[in-house]
CSV table of C-alpha atoms in Angstrom, one decimal:
chain,number,residue,atom,x,y,z
A,1,MET,CA,-61.9,-36.5,-80.8
A,2,ALA,CA,-63.6,-33.2,-82.4
A,3,LEU,CA,-63.0,-32.5,-86.4
A,4,ARG,CA,-63.8,-29.0,-88.1
A,5,ALA,CA,-63.3,-28.1,-91.3
A,6,VAL,CA,-61.9,-24.7,-92.4
A,7,SER,CA,-62.2,-24.9,-95.9
A,8,SER,CA,-60.4,-26.8,-97.0
A,9,VAL,CA,-57.6,-27.1,-93.7
A,10,VAL,CA,-58.9,-29.6,-90.8
A,11,LYS,CA,-58.8,-29.0,-87.3
A,12,LYS,CA,-57.9,-32.1,-85.1
A,13,ILE,CA,-58.6,-31.6,-81.1
A,14,ILE,CA,-55.6,-33.7,-79.7
A,15,ASN,CA,-56.6,-34.7,-75.8
A,16,THR,CA,-54.5,-37.7,-74.3
A,17,PRO,CA,-55.1,-39.2,-70.8
A,18,LEU,CA,-51.9,-39.8,-69.9
A,19,ALA,CA,-51.5,-35.7,-69.9
A,20,PRO,CA,-53.5,-33.8,-66.8
A,21,LYS,CA,-57.1,-32.6,-68.3
A,22,PRO,CA,-57.1,-29.1,-69.1
A,23,ILE,CA,-58.1,-26.7,-66.2
A,24,GLY,CA,-60.1,-24.3,-67.8
A,25,PRO,CA,-62.2,-24.5,-71.2
A,26,TYR,CA,-59.6,-25.7,-73.5
A,27,ASN,CA,-57.5,-28.5,-74.9
A,28,GLN,CA,-54.7,-30.2,-74.8
A,29,ALA,CA,-53.6,-29.2,-78.2
A,30,VAL,CA,-55.2,-28.7,-81.5
A,31,ALA,CA,-53.8,-29.3,-84.8
A,32,VAL,CA,-54.9,-27.3,-87.9
A,33,GLY,CA,-53.2,-28.7,-91.1
A,34,GLU,CA,-49.7,-30.6,-90.6
A,35,THR,CA,-49.5,-28.0,-87.4
A,36,LEU,CA,-49.8,-29.0,-83.8
A,37,TYR,CA,-50.4,-26.1,-81.3
A,38,LEU,CA,-49.5,-27.8,-78.0
A,39,SER,CA,-51.1,-25.6,-75.0
A,40,GLY,CA,-49.0,-24.5,-71.5
A,41,GLN,CA,-48.5,-27.8,-69.8
A,42,ILE,CA,-48.0,-27.4,-66.5
A,43,GLY,CA,-46.1,-29.9,-63.6
A,44,LEU,CA,-48.9,-31.8,-62.8
A,45,ASP,CA,-49.3,-35.0,-62.6
A,46,PRO,CA,-51.7,-36.4,-64.1
A,47,GLN,CA,-53.3,-39.0,-61.9
A,48,THR,CA,-54.0,-36.6,-58.8
A,49,MET,CA,-54.3,-33.4,-61.1
A,50,GLU,CA,-51.7,-31.8,-58.6
A,51,LEU,CA,-48.3,-29.9,-58.4
A,52,ILE,CA,-45.3,-32.9,-58.6
A,53,SER,CA,-44.0,-30.9,-56.2
A,54,GLY,CA,-42.9,-27.4,-55.2
A,55,ASP,CA,-39.5,-27.9,-57.2
A,56,VAL,CA,-39.0,-26.2,-60.3
A,57,ARG,CA,-36.9,-29.2,-61.1
A,58,ASP,CA,-39.7,-31.5,-60.6
A,59,GLN,CA,-41.9,-29.0,-62.5
A,60,THR,CA,-40.1,-29.3,-65.3
A,61,LEU,CA,-39.5,-32.3,-65.4
A,62,GLN,CA,-43.2,-33.3,-65.0
A,63,ALA,CA,-44.6,-30.2,-67.8
A,64,LEU,CA,-42.0,-32.0,-70.1
A,65,ASN,CA,-43.4,-35.7,-69.7
A,66,ASN,CA,-46.7,-34.0,-70.0
A,67,MET,CA,-45.8,-32.2,-73.6
A,68,LYS,CA,-44.5,-35.3,-74.4
A,69,GLN,CA,-47.3,-37.3,-73.7
A,70,VAL,CA,-49.3,-35.4,-75.7
A,71,LEU,CA,-46.8,-35.2,-78.8
A,72,GLU,CA,-47.1,-38.6,-79.8
A,73,ALA,CA,-50.4,-38.8,-78.8
A,74,ALA,CA,-50.9,-36.7,-81.9
A,75,ASN,CA,-48.3,-38.6,-83.9
A,76,SER,CA,-45.2,-36.1,-83.0
A,77,SER,CA,-42.2,-35.9,-81.3
A,78,PHE,CA,-40.0,-33.5,-79.3
A,79,ASP,CA,-37.5,-33.6,-82.8
A,80,ASN,CA,-40.6,-32.1,-84.3
A,81,VAL,CA,-41.0,-28.9,-81.9
A,82,VAL,CA,-40.5,-25.8,-83.4
A,83,LYS,CA,-40.9,-23.4,-81.0
A,84,VAL,CA,-41.3,-23.5,-78.0
A,85,THR,CA,-42.5,-20.2,-75.1
A,86,VAL,CA,-41.0,-21.1,-71.5
A,87,PHE,CA,-43.0,-19.1,-68.6
A,88,LEU,CA,-41.3,-18.8,-65.5
A,89,ALA,CA,-42.6,-17.0,-61.9
A,90,ASP,CA,-39.0,-16.3,-61.3
A,91,ILE,CA,-36.4,-15.8,-64.5
A,92,ASN,CA,-33.5,-16.6,-61.8
A,93,ASP,CA,-35.3,-20.5,-62.5
A,94,TYR,CA,-33.7,-20.0,-65.8
A,95,PRO,CA,-30.5,-21.7,-65.8
A,96,VAL,CA,-32.5,-25.0,-64.0
A,97,VAL,CA,-35.4,-25.1,-66.3
A,98,ASN,CA,-32.5,-25.0,-69.1
A,99,GLU,CA,-30.0,-28.1,-67.6
A,100,VAL,CA,-34.0,-29.9,-67.0
A,101,TYR,CA,-35.1,-28.9,-70.9
A,102,SER,CA,-31.7,-30.0,-72.4
A,103,GLN,CA,-32.3,-33.5,-72.0
A,104,PHE,CA,-35.3,-33.4,-73.8
A,105,PHE,CA,-34.0,-30.9,-76.8
A,106,THR,CA,-31.1,-32.9,-77.7
A,107,GLN,CA,-30.5,-31.8,-81.4
A,108,ASN,CA,-31.7,-29.0,-84.2
A,109,TYR,CA,-33.4,-26.8,-81.7
A,110,PRO,CA,-36.7,-25.0,-81.6
A,111,SER,CA,-36.7,-22.1,-81.5
A,112,ARG,CA,-38.0,-20.6,-77.9
A,113,SER,CA,-38.9,-17.7,-75.9
A,114,ALA,CA,-38.3,-17.4,-71.9
A,115,VAL,CA,-40.5,-14.9,-70.2
A,116,GLU,CA,-41.0,-14.0,-66.3
A,117,VAL,CA,-44.4,-13.5,-65.6
A,118,SER,CA,-46.8,-12.7,-62.3
A,119,ALA,CA,-48.2,-16.3,-61.9
A,120,LEU,CA,-49.4,-19.0,-63.4
A,121,PRO,CA,-51.9,-21.6,-63.0
A,122,LYS,CA,-51.9,-23.4,-59.5
A,123,ALA,CA,-49.3,-21.5,-58.4
A,124,ALA,CA,-46.7,-23.6,-60.8
A,125,LYS,CA,-43.2,-22.0,-61.0
A,126,VAL,CA,-42.9,-22.7,-64.8
A,127,GLU,CA,-45.3,-23.4,-67.6
A,128,MET,CA,-44.3,-24.0,-71.6
A,129,GLU,CA,-46.2,-24.2,-74.7
A,130,ALA,CA,-45.2,-25.1,-78.4
A,131,ILE,CA,-45.5,-26.0,-82.0
A,132,ALA,CA,-44.9,-29.3,-83.4
A,133,ILE,CA,-45.1,-30.1,-86.9
A,134,ILE,CA,-46.6,-33.5,-86.6
A,135,GLN,CA,-46.4,-36.6,-89.2
A,136,PRO,CA,-49.0,-37.3,-91.9
A,137,GLY,CA,-52.0,-39.7,-90.6
A,138,LEU,CA,-52.2,-38.4,-87.6
A,139,LYS,CA,-54.3,-41.4,-85.4
A,140,ASP,CA,-57.6,-40.6,-84.3
A,141,ILE,CA,-57.4,-40.5,-80.5
């Protein structure tokens, strides 16, 4: 855990072994005050660091399970997510991604954007990043 004070606001780095390790120079999430900024998650298996499968449904499910682990490590949950950005390698996968997404976000939906991109890390089919609110008393990791 790393802490960095920016005026009176503290920046806290969030990483958990229950989600895939970052594959570049970034962290799984950063908390600033009571706001949590989650890095994009793709469908990586945290143990093997490989995509769970080539199927967009499986990758979406894994990406959201990874996001769940990071949220929980920061004392938050899907109920506290306020914004999600979905990156798709193929916009035609949107209905399938939306179906899986709706299993995790069941009420008080966050705002969301979904865009098609030319490529994603490790040739993933979907990536999701989010902004959430954290509960007071962020536990040390």
